[in-house]
Coordinates of C-alpha atoms and ligand atoms in Angstrom, one line a residue:
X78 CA -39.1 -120.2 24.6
X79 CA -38.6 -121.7 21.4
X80 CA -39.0 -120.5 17.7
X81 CA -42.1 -120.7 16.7
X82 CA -42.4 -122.4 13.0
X83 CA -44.2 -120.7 10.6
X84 CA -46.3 -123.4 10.1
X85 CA -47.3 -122.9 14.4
X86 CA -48.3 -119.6 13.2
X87 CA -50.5 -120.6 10.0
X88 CA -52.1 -123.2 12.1
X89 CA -54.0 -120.9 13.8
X90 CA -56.3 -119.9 10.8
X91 CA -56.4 -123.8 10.4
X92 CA -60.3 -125.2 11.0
X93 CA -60.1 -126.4 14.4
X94 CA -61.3 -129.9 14.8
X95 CA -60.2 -130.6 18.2
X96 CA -61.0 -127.3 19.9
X97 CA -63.4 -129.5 22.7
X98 CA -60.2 -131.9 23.4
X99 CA -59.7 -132.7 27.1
X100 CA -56.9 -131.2 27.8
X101 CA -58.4 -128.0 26.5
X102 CA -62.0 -128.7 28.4
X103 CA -59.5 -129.1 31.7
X104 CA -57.9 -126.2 31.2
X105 CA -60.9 -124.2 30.6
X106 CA -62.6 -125.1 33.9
X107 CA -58.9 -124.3 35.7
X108 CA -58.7 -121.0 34.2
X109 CA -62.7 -120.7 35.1
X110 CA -61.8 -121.3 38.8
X111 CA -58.5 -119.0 38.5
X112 CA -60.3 -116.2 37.3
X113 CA -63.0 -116.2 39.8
X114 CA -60.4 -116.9 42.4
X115 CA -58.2 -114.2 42.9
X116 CA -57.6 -114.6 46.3
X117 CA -56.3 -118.2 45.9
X118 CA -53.1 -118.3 44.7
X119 CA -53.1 -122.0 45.3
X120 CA -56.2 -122.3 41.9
X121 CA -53.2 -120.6 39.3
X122 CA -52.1 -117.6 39.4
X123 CA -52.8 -115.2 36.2
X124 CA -50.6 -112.4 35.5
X125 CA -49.1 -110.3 32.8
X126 CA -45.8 -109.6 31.8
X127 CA -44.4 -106.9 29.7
X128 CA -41.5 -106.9 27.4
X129 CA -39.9 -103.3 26.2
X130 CA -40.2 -101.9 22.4
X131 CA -37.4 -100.0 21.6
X132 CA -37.1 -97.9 19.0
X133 CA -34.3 -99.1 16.3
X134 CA -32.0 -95.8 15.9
X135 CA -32.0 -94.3 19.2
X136 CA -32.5 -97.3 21.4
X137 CA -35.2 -95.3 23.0
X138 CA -38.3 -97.4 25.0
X139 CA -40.7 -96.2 22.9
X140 CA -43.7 -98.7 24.7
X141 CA -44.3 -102.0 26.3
X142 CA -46.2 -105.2 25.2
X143 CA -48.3 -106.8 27.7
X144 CA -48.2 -110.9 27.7
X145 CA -50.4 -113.2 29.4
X146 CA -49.5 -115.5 31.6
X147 CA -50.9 -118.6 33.6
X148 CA -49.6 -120.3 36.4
X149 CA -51.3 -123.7 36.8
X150 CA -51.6 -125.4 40.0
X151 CA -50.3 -128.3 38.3
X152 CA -48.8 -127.9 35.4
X153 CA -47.0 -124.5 35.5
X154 CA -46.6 -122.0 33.6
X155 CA -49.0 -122.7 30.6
X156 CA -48.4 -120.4 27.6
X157 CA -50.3 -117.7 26.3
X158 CA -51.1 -119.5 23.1
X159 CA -52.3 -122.6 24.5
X160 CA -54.9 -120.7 27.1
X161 CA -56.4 -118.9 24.4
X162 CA -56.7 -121.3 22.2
X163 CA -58.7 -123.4 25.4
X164 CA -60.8 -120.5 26.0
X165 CA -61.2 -118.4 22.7
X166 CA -64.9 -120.4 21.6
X167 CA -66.1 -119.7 25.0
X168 CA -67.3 -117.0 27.6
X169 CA -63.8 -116.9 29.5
X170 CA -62.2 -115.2 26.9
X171 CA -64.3 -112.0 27.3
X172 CA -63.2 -112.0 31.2
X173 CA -59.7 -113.0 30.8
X174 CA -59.4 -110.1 28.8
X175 CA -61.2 -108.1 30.7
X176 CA -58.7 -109.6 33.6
X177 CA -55.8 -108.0 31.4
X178 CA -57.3 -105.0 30.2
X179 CA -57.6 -104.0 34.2
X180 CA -53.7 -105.1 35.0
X181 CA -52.3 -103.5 32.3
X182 CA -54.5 -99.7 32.7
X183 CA -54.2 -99.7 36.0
X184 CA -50.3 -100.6 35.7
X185 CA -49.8 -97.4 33.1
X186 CA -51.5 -95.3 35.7
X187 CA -48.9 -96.9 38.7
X188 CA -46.2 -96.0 36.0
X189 CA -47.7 -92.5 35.6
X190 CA -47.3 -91.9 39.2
X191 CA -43.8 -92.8 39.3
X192 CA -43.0 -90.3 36.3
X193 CA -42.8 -92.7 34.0
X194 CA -44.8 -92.8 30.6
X195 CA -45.5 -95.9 28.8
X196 CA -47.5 -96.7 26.5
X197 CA -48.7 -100.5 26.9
X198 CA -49.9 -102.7 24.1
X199 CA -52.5 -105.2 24.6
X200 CA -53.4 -108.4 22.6
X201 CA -57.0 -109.0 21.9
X202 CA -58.4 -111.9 20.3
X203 CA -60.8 -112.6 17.5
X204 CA -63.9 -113.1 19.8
X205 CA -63.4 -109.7 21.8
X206 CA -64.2 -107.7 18.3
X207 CA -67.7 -109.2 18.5
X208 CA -69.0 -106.9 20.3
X209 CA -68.9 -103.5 21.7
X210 CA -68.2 -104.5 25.0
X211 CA -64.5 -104.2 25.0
X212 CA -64.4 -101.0 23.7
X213 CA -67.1 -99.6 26.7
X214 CA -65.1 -102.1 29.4
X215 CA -61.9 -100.4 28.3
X216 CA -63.1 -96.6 28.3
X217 CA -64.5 -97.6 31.7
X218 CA -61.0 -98.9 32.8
X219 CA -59.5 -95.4 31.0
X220 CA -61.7 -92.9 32.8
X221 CA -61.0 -95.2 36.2
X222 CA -57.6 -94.9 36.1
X223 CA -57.3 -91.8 34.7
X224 CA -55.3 -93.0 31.4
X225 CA -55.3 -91.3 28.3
X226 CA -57.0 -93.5 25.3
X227 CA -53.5 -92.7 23.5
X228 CA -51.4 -95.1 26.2
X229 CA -52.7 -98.0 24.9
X230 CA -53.1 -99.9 22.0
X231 CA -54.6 -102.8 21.1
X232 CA -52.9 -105.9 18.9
X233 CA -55.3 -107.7 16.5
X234 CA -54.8 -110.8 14.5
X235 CA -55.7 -110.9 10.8
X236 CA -57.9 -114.4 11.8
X237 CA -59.7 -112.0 13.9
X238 CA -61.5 -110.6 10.2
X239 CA -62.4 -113.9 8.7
X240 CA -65.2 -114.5 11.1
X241 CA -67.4 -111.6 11.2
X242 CA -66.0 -108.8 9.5
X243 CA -68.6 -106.0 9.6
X244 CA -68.6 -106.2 13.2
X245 CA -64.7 -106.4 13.3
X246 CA -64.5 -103.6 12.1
X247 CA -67.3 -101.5 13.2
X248 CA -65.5 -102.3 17.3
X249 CA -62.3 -101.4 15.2
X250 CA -63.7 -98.3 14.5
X251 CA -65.0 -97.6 17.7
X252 CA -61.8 -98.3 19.1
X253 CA -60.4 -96.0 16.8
X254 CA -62.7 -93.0 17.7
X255 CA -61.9 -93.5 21.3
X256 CA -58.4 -92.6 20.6
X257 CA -57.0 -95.8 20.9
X258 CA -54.0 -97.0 18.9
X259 CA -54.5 -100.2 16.4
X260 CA -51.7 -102.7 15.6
X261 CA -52.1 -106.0 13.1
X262 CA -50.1 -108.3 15.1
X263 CA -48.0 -111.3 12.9
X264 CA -48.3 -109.8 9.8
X265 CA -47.5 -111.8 7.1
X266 CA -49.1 -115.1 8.4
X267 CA -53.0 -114.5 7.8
X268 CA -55.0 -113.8 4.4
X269 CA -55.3 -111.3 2.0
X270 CA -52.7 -108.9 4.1
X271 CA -53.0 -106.2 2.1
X272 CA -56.9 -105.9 1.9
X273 CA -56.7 -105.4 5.8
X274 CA -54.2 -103.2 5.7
X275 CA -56.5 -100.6 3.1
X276 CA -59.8 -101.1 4.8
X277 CA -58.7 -101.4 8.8
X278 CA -58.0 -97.9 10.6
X279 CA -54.5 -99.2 11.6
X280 CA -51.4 -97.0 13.2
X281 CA -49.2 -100.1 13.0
X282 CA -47.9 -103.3 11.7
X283 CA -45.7 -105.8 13.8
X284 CA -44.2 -108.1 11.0
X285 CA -44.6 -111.4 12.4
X286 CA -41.3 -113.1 14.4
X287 CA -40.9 -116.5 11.8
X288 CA -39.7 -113.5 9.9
X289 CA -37.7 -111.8 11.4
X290 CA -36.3 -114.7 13.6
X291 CA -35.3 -116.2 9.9
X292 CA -34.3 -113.2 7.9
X293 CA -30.3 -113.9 9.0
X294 CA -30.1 -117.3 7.2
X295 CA -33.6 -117.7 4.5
X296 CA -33.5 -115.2 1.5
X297 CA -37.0 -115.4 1.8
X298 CA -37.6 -114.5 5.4
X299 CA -34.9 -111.3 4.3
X300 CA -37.1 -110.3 1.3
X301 CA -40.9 -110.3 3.2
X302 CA -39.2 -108.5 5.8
X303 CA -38.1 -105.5 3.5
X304 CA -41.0 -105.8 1.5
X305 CA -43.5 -105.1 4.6
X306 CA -41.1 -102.5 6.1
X307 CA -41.6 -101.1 2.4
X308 CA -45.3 -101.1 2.1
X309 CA -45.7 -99.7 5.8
X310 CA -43.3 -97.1 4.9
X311 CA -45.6 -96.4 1.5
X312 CA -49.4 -96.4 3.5
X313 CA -47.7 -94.6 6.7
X314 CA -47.9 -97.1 9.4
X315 CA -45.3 -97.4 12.2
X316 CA -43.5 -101.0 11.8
X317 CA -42.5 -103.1 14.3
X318 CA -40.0 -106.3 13.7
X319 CA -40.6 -108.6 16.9
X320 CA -38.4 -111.4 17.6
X321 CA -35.2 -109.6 17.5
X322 CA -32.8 -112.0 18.8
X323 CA -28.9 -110.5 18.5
X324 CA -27.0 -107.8 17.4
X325 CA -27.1 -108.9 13.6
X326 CA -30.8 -108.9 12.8
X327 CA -31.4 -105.5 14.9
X328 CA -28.8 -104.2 12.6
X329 CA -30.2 -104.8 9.1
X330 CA -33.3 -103.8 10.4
X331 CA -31.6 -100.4 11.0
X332 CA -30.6 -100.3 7.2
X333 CA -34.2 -101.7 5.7
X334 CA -35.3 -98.6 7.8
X335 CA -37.7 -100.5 10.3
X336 CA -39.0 -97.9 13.0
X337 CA -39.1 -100.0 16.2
X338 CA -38.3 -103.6 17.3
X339 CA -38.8 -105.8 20.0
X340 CA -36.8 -109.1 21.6
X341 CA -34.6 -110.9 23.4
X342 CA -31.9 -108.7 22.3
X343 CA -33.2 -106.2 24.3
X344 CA -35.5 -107.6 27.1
X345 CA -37.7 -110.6 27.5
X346 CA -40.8 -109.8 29.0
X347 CA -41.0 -109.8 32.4
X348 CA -43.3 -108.6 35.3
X349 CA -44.1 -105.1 36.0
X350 CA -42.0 -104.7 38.8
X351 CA -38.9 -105.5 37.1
X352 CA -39.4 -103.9 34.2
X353 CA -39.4 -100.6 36.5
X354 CA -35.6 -101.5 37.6
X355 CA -34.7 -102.4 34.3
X356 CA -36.2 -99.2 32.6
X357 CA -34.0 -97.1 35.6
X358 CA -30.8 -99.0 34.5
X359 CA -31.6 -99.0 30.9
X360 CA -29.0 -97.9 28.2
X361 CA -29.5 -98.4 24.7
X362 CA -27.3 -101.3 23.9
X363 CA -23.8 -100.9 23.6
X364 CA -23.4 -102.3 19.8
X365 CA -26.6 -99.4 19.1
X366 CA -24.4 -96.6 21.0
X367 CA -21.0 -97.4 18.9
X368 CA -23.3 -97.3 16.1
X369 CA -25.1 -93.4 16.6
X370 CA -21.6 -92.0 18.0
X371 CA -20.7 -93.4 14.4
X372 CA -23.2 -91.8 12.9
X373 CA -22.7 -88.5 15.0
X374 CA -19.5 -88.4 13.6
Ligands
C2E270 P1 -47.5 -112.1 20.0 O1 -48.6 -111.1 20.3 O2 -47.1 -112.1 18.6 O3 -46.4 -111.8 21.0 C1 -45.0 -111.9 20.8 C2 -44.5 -113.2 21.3 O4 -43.1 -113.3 20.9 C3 -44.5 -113.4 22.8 O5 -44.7 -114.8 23.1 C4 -43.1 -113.0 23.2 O6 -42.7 -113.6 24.4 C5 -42.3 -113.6 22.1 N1 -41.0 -113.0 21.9 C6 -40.6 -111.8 22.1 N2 -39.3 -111.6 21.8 C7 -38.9 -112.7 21.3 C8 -37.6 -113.1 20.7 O7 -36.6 -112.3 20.6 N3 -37.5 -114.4 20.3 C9 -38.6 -115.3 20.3 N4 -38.4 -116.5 19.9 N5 -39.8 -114.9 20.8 C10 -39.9 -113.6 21.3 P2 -45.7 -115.2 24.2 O8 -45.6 -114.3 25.4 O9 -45.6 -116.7 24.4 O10 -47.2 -115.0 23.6 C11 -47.5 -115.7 22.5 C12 -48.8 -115.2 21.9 O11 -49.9 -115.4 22.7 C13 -48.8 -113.7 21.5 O12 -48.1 -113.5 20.3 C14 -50.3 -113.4 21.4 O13 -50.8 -113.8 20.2 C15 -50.8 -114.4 22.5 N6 -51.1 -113.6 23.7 C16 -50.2 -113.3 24.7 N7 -50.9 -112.6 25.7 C17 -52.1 -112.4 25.3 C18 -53.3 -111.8 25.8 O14 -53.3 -111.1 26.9 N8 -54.5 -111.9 25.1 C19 -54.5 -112.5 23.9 N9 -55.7 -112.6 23.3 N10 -53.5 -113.1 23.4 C20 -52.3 -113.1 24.0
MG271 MG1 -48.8 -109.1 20.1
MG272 MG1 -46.8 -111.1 16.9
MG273 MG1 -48.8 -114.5 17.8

């Protein structure tokens, strides 16, 4: 993985000239066949990781996030940015999220079995909000699986506003009747962060990682970081800081008061089946436990 530059993150808002490039018009047809395909391995391979949020005082795993990912026949691993941005104009995106709205519910409900309760956080793009679908494919998923609207929760974009925002936010607010938890994923990047933050019915904001990942070494970084934990504090949202790399960073985040973070420091996402071993081995780490037997003190 590499750090993603701010300017990666802004880009995303940017008009999109090239969204019908070939690379992206091969993709799309790949991930077509993939999807439809299921049964051979051989077309790509979709799956979803999940990577532990932790919360910053008591090291407790307070949830998961679920990730997309894309094995290519061909090219390998593809990244989660790169297929949605091939497939976010166009019909697949509705089933691909429909592919990891059915992984991830029926993986809370495996979890459930086991005795373990997770709550699972699930990205959805702009074009998903459109309609009502989602929000009737995902109570359909709930009542399948017998999961409670309350273990998941759903990460929207600010971008996902600037196209049609009445209908944004009347799904939003479906959503929101149905129980299920909102997030406004990288915040900081988008437009006019505040307004969303009034008008959306949010339980959360993950302050997005350019931040965080800079907020050791740029003043800046340091000062939007505190200012969001601030202002989340102030309208009573949970905060997340993702992109916690070290020891350091998970530290001041302690001190600015930020609720729950997720990274490297603690786990990189990985598949289902090894985040179940790693939750049974899981300790908070040791730097956290020196720091509460401190505080116990
Ligand atoms: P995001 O939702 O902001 O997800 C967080 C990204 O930060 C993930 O990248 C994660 O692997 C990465 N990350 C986590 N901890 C660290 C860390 O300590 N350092 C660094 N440098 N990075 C860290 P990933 O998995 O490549 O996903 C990228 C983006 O793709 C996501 O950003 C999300 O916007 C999108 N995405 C991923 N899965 C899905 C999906 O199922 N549906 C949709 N619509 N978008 C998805
Ligand atoms: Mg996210
Ligand atoms: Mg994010
Ligand atoms: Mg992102």
């Amino acid at each position: 993985y590499e750090a993603k530059s701010r300017n990666d993150a802004v880009a995303v808002y940017a008009p999109e000239a090239d969204h019908n490039s070939a690379a992206r018009l091969g993709l799309l047809g790949d991930l077509r066949r993939t999807l439809e395909r299921p049964d051979r391995p051989d077309l790509g391979e979709l799956g979803v990781f999940y990577q532990p949020q932790v919360a910053v005082d008591s090291g407790e795993v307070v949830g998961v996030e679920a990730l997309l990912r894309w094995r290519h026949p061909e090219h390998g691993m593809v990244g989660p940015e790169e297929v949605i941005r091939a497939v976010e104009h166009t019909a697949v995106m509705r089933l691909l999220t429909y592919r990891v709205i059915d992984e991830v519910v029926g993986q809370v409900a495996a979890w459930r079995a086991d005795g373990v309760r997770l709550r699972a956080a699930i990205n959805v793009s702009v074009r998903d909000l459109h309609t009502s679908d989602l929000v009737e494919h995902l109570s359909a998923q709930l009542a399948r699986h017998d999961v409670t609207p309350d273990q998941i929760e759903l990460e929207i974009t600010e971008g996902a506003l600037m196209a049609d925002p009445r209908r944004v936010l009347a799904t939003l607010r479906q959503l929101d009747r149905l129980g299920v938890a909102l997030s406004l994923d990288d915040f900081g990047t988008g437009y006019s962060s505040m307004l969303h933050l009034r008008r959306l019915p949010l339980s959360e904001v993950k302050i997005d990682r350019s931040f965080v990942l800079g907020m050791g070494s740029d003043d800046d970084d340091a000062a939007i970081v505190r200012s969001i934990i601030e202002l989340a504090g102030a309208l009573g949202l949970r905060v997340v800081a993702e992109g916690v790399e070290d020891e350091r960073t998970w530290r001041r985040l302690s001190t600015l008061g930020c609720q729950v973070a997720q990274g490297w420091f603690y786990a990189r996402p990985m598949p289902a089946a090894e985040l179940t071993n790693w939750l049974a081995r899981y300790r908070p780490p040791r730097a956290l436990r020196g720091a509460l037997a401190q505080g116990a003190a």
